[in-house]
XYZ file of C-alpha atoms in Angstrom:
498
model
C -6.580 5.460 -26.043
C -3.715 6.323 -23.549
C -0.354 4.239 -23.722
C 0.120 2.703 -20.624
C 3.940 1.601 -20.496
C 5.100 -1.395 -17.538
C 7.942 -3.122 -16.638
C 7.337 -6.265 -16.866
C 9.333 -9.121 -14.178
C 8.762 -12.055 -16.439
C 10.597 -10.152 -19.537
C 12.487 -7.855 -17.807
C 11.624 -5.064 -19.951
C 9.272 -2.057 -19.689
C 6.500 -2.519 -22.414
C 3.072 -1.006 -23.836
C 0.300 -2.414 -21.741
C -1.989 -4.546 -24.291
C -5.083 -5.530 -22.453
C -6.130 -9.419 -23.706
C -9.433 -7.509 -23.798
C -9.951 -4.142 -23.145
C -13.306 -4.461 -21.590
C -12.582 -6.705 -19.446
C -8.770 -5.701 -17.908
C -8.060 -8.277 -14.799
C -5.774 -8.134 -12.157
C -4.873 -10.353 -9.323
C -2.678 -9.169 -6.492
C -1.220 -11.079 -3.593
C -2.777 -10.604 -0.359
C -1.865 -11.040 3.014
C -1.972 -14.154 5.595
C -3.835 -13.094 8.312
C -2.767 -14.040 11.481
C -1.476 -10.392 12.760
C -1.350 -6.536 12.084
C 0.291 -5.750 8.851
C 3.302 -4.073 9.249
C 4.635 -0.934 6.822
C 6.195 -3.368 4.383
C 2.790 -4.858 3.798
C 1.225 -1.544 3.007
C 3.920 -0.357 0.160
C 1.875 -3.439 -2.418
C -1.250 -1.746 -1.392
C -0.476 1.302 -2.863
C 1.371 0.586 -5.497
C -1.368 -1.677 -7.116
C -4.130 0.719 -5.867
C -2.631 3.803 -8.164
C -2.361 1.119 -11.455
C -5.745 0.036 -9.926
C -6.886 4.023 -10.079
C -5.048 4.450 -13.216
C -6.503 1.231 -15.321
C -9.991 2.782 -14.327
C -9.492 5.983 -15.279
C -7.971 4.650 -19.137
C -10.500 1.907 -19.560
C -13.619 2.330 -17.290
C -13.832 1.432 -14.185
C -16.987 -0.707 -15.507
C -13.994 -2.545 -17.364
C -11.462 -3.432 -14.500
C -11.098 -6.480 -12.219
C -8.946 -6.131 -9.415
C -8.741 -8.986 -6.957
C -6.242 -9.288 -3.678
C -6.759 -12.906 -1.502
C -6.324 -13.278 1.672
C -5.000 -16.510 3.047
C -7.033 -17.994 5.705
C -5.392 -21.273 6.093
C -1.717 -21.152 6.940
C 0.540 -22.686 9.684
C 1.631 -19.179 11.613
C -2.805 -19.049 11.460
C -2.718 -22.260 13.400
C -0.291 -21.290 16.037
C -1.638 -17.947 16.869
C -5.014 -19.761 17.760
C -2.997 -22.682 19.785
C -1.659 -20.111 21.833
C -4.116 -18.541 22.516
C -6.225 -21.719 23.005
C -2.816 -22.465 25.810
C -3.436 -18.775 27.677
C -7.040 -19.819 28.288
C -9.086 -18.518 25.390
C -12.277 -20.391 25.487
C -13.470 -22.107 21.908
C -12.437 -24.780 19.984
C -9.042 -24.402 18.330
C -11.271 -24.133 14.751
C -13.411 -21.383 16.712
C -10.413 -19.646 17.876
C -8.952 -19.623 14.309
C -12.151 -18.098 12.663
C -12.040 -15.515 15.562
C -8.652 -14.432 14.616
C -8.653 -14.308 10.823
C -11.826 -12.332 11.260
C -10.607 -10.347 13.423
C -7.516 -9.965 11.355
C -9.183 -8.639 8.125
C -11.338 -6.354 9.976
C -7.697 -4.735 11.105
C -6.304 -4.830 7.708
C -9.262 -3.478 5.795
C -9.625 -0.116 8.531
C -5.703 0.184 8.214
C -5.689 0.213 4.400
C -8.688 1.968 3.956
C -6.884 4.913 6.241
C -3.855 4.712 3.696
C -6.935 5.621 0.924
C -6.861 2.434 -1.080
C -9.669 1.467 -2.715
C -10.967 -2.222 -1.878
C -10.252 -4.516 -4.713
C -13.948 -6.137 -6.664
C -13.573 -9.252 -5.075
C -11.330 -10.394 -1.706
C -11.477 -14.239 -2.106
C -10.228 -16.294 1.124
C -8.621 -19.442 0.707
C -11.085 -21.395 3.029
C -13.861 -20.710 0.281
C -11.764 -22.346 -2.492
C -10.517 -25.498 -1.273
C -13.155 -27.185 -3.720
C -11.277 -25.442 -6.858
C -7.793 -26.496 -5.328
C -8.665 -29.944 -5.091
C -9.900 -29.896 -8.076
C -6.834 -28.731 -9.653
C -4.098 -30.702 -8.097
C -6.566 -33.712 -9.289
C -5.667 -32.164 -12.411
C -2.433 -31.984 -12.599
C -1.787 -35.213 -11.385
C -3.494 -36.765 -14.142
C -1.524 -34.992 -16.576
C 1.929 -36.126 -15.358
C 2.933 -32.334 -13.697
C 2.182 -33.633 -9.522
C 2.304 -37.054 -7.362
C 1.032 -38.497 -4.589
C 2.914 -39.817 -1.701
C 2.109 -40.068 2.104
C -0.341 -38.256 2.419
C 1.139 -35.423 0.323
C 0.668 -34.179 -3.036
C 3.826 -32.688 -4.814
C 4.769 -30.751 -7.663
C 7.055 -32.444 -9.742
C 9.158 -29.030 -10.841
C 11.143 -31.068 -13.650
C 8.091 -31.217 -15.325
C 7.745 -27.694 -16.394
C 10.456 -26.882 -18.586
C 10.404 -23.139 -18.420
C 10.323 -23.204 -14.169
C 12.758 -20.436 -13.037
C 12.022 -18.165 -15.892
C 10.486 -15.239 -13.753
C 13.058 -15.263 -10.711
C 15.904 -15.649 -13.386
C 17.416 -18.047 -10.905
C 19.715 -21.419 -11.575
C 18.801 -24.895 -9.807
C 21.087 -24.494 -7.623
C 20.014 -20.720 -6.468
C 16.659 -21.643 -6.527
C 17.182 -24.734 -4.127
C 19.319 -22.211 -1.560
C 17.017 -19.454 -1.718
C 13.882 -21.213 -1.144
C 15.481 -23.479 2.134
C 13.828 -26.839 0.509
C 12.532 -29.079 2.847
C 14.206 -32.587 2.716
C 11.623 -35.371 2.864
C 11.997 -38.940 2.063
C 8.170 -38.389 0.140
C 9.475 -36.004 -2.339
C 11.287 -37.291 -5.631
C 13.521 -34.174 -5.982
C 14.634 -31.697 -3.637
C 12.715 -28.836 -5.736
C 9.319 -30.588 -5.534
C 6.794 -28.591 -3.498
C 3.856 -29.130 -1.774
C 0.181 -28.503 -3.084
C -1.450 -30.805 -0.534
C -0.502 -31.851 2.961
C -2.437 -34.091 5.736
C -3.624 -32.317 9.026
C -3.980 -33.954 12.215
C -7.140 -33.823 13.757
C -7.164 -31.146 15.398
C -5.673 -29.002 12.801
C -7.902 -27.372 10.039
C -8.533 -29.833 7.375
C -10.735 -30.880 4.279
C -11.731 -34.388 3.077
C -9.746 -35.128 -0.213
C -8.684 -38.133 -2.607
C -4.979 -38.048 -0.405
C -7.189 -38.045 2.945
C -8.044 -35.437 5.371
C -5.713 -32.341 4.603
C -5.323 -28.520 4.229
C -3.215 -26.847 0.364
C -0.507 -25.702 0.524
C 0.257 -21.861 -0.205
C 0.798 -21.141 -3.763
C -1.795 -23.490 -5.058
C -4.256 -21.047 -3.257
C -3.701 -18.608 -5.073
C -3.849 -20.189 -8.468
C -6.983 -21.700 -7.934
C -8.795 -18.495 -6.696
C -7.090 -16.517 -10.129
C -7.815 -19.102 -12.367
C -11.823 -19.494 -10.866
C -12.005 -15.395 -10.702
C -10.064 -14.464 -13.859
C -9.723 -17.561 -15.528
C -6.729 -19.535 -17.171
C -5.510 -16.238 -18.293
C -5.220 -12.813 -17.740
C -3.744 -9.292 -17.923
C -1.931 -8.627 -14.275
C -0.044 -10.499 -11.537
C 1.484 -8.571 -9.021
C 3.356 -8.450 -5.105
C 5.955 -7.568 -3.277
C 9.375 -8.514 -4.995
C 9.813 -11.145 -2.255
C 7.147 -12.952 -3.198
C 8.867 -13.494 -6.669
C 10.784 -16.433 -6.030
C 9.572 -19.268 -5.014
C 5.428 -18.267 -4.683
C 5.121 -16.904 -8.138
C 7.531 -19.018 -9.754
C 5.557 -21.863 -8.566
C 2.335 -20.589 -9.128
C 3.060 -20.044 -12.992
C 4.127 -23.813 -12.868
C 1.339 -25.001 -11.693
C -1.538 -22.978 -13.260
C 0.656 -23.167 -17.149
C 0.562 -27.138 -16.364
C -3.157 -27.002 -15.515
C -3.788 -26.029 -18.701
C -3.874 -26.680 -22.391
C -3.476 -23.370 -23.444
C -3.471 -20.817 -20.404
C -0.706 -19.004 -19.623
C -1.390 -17.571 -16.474
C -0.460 -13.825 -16.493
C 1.054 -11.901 -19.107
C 2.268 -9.168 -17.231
C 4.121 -9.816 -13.821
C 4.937 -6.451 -11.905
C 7.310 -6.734 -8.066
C 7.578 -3.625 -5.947
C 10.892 -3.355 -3.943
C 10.787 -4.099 -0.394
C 11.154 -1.295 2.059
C 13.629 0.093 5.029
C 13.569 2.445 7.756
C 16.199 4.853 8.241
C 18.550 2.943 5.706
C 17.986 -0.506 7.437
C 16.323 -3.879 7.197
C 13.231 -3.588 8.911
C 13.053 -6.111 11.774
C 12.174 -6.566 15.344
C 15.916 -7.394 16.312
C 16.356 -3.953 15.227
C 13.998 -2.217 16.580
C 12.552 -0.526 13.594
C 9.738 -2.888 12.781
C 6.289 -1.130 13.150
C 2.515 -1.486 12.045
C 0.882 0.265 9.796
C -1.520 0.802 13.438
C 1.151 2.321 15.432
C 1.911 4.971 12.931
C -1.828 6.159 12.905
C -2.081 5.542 16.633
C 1.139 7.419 16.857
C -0.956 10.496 15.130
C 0.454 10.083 11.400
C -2.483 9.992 9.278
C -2.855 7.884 6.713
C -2.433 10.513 3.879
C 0.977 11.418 5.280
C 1.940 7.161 4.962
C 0.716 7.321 1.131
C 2.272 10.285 -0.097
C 5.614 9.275 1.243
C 5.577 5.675 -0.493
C 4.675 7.530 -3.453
C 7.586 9.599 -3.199
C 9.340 6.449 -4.235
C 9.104 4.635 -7.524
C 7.849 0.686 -7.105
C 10.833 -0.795 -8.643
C 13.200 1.006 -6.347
C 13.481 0.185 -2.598
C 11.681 2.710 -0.259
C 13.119 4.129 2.931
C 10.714 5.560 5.454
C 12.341 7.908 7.686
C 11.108 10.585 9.979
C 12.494 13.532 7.772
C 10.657 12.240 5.110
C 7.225 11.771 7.271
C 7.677 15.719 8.793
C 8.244 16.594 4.926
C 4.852 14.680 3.500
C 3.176 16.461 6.435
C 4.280 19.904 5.973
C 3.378 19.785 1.760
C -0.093 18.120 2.854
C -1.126 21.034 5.237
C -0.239 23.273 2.561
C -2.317 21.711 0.052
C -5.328 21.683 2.353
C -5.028 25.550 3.169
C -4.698 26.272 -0.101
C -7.563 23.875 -1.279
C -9.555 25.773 1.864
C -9.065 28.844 0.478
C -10.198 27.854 -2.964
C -13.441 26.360 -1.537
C -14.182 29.543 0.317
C -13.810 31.316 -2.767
C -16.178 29.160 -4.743
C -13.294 28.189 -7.299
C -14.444 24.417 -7.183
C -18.543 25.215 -8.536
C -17.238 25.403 -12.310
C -15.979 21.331 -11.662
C -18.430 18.542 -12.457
C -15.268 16.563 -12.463
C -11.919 16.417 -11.229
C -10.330 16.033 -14.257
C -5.868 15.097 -14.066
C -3.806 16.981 -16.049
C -2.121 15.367 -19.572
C 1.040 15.470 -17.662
C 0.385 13.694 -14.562
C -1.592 11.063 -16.454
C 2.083 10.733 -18.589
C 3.680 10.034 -15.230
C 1.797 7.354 -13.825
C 1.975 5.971 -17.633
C 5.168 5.587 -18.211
C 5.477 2.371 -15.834
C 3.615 4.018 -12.560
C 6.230 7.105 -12.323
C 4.558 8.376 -8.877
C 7.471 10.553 -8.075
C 7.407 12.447 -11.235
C 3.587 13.085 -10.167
C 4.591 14.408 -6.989
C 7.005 16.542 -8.627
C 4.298 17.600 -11.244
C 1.658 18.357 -8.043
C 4.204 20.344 -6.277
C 4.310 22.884 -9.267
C 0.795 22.832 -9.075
C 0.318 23.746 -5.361
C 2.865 26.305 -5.795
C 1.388 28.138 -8.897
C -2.307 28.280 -7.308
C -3.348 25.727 -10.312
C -6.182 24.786 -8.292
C -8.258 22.071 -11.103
C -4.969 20.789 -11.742
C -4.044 20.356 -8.502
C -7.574 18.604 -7.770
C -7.506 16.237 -10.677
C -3.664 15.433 -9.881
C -4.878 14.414 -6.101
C -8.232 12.538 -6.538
C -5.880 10.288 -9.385
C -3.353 9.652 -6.614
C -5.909 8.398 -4.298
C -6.137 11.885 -2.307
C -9.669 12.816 -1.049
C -9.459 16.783 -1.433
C -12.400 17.465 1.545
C -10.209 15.105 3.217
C -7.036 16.645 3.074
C -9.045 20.151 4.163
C -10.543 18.402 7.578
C -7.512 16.465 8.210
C -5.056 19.012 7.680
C -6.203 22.457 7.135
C -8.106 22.607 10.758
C -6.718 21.927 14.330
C -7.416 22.931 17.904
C -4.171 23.892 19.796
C -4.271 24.479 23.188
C -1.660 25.426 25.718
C -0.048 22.506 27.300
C -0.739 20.283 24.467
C 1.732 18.785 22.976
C 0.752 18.013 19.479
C -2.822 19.069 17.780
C -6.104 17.493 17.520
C -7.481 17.992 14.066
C -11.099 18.250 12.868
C -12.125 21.092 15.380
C -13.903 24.206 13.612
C -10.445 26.797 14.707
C -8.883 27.679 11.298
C -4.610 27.354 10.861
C -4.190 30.582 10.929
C -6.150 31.725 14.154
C -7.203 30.708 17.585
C -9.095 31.959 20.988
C -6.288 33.548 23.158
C -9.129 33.757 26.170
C -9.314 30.014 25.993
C -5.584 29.291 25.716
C -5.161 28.486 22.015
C -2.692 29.267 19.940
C -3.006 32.764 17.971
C -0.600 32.412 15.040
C -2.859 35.294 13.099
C -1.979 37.724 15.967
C 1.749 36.224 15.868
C 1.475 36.760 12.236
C 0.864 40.404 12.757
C 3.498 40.593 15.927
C 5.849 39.346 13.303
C 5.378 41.724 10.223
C 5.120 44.451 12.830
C 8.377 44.079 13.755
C 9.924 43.056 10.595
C 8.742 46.709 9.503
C 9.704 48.683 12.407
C 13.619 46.762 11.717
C 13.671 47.999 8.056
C 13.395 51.594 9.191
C 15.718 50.829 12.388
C 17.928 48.612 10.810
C 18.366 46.363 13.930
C 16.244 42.464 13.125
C 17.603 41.235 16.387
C 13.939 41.053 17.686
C 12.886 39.468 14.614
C 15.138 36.885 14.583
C 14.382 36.071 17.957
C 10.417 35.716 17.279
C 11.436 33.929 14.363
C 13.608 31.468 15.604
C 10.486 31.232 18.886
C 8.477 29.999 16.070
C 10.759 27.762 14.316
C 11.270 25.543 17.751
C 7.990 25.708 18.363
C 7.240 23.692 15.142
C 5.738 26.651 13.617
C 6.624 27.162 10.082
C 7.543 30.934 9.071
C 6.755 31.958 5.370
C 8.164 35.558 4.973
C 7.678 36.911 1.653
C 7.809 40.866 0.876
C 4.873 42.232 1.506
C 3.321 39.284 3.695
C 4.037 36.885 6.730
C 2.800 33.305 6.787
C 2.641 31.273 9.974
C 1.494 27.669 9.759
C 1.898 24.772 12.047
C 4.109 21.911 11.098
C 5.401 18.484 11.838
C 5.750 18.644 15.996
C 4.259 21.483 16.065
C 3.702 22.310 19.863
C 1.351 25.018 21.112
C 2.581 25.823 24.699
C 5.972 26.663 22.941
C 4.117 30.260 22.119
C 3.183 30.962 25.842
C 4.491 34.322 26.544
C 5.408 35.494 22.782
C 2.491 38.104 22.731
């Protein structure tokens, strides 16, 4: 069996993955609350979990691996998205208007993930369908000491767990800045939280033993683990920010629920993410969706490669040199993958099997940049079942890549290229105003052989450096010339260069 090595939050230490039962490996994944688009900083979770997700299946089965992600229905910002929209003259009940929107809202999220090539998890729980199991719970822990009742509220009473703050790592007094307590006369210490709170009537709200109410957030997400995985089991992970106070509390309360349970074993926290060296945020204007990147004509491949360019545990910066870059190397695995179609080099494979190597890499604790480095090598050596097996691992569909990448239409006055039309990379139809970068090609090595016997490349730097601001990128070796499109490219650029 392969050695699966990860760094685990709770210990702080990278160790050997030891599945509490190897047919049956469970993970559970924070979702997200969905009352908008997600923006890039929810996407980096989704595929960082989706590679371990890919990789657990690949070691143990895929027959043997549970992956669930929630998404959280019931939530305050939820609430006032559908009040205002109730206030601009949307017509529906305020609970009508709700359901509208968090439908509405997964639909979003799964056709923006699903563009970023994540696999949907085996189950997607919503907090709506699990208020039952939440009751139930809280019930529970009241009656063992760990919560109380008071005004309509049901609290956590955090001095009841003696090990609380042992994944964040964080003192009392930390833990009380960091999380902004709310001061209420109900609670019996400032670090008490909430697990049940009343709703007014025309708020979302369930009948309970503390009277008509909604949960609060990290009980959610203990109750759908706990009724999905059970009391406990392998995985836990999220976005490092979610680390202090949600999954600090929600060990609390699902250890306390319990005799024996103890939750998750293994906690993993991906780093949060910037854009060009900054904080993403509106007041900055850097904060985007994952939607207006792929409306903006960056596909979804181009988004995954680059967050795998970074390892999870480090903080990510997205920046336009590095989106032009991930473009570029995907274009030139698609030609190359073309050209190995055409020449029947995939019949042999029954499989797309990943090389030792690569597997190593994403072993030793997810090491996705090391696998890039290891699939560069591959693309540049023409080691064509390596380079499959590397990209169908990584969550790369390889006819995908070809129709996204290695085909375009180009025509003059466009400025950009529509992909998935049947003109090949390389070529074009002059008599319809398309781009000829074959018959550039040829212009090019032309003159770069006329200058060797003349001795004067003035004319082939100046095609050359046509090309270059034209977005085309020039590949001269010594006995051939290369011309392929890349980031920006722009067609009408080559008007007149014939």
């Amino acid at each position: 069996m392969v050695e699966i090595r990860l760094t685990n939050s709770k210990t702080r230490k990278k160790e050997v993955f030891e599945p509490i039962d190897p047919k049956n490996v469970r993970m559970y994944v924070c979702g997200p609350t969905v009352y908008d688009r997600a923006h890039l900083g929810n996407a980096r979770p989704v595929v960082v979990f989706d590679v371990l997700n890919r990789l657990l299946r690949y070691v143990y089965g895929s027959e043997h691996v549970t992956y669930v992600r929630n998404f959280t229905d019931v939530d305050d910002k939820i609430n006032a998205t559908a009040l205002a929209r109730k206030e601009a003259g949307a017509e529906g009940s305020l609970e009508d208007l709700i359901h509208e929107r968090t439908e509405e809202t997964i639909g979003w999220y799964h056709a923006d993930m699903d563009a970023l090539g994540a696999l949907r998890p085996d189950h997607e729980p919503r907090a709506t369908g699990y208020i039952p199991q939440m009751i139930a719970m809280i019930e529970g822990l009241i009656t063992r000491g760990h919560a109380y009742a008071a005004e309509g509220h049901v609290l956590f009473s955090v001095g009841s767990y003696a090990d609380y703050g042992a994944l964040s790592g964080r003192s009392v007094e930390d833990m009380i800045a960091g999380a902004r307590v709310e001061v209420a006369p109900y609670k019996r210490d400032p670090m008490d939280f909430v697990l049940w709170k009343p709703s007014s009537d025309d708020l979302p709200g369930w009948d309970s033993p503390w009277g008509r109410g909604r949960p609060g957030w990290h009980i959610e997400c203990s109750a759908m683990a706990d009724d999905i995985l059970g009391e406990e089991f392998d995985i836990h992970g999220g976005g490092i920010d979610l680390q202090f106070p949600h999954h600090e509390n929600e060990i609390a309360q699902s250890c306390c629920a319990h005799d024996h349970g103890g939750f998750a074993r293994v906690w993993l926290h991906n780093e949060m993410l910037q854009v060009e060296g900054k904080k993403m945020s509106k007041s900055l204007g850097n904060f985007f969706t994952v939607r207006d990147l792929l409306d903006q004509g960056v596909p979804g491949e181009v988004i995954r490669f680059v967050f795998l360019g970074t390892h999870y545990r480090k903080p990510m910066d997205w920046t336009e040199k590095k989106r032009a870059e991930a473009e570029a190397t995907l274009r030139k695995i698609a030609l190359r993958l073309k050209d190995a179609l055409e020449l029947d080099l995939w019949s042999s494979l029954t499989l797309f099997v990943p090389p030792k190597e690569l597997v190593d890499a994403l072993c030793d604790d997810l090491n996705t940049s090391l696998a890039l480095t290891h699939l560069n090598r591959y693309l540049k050596n023409s080691e064509i079942h390596n380079l499959l097996g590397t990209l169908v691992l990584l969550g790369f569909s390889p006819e995908g890549l070809i129709e996204e990448f290695a085909y375009f239409e180009a025509r003059a006055g466009d400025n950009g290229v529509t992909r998935g039309s049947q003109y090949s990379s390389l070529g074009g139809d002059p008599a319809n105003g398309q781009a000829d970068l074959q018959g550039l090609g040829r212009k090019l090595a032309e003159l770069r052989e006329a200058a060797m016997a003349s001795k004067d490349f003035s004319e082939v730097d100046r095609l050359k450096a046509a090309l270059i601001e034209a977005g085309v990128e020039v590949q001269m070796s010594k006995n051939d010339v290369t011309l392929l499109p890349g980031a920006g490219f722009d067609p009408a650029k080559l008007e007149g260069l014939l």
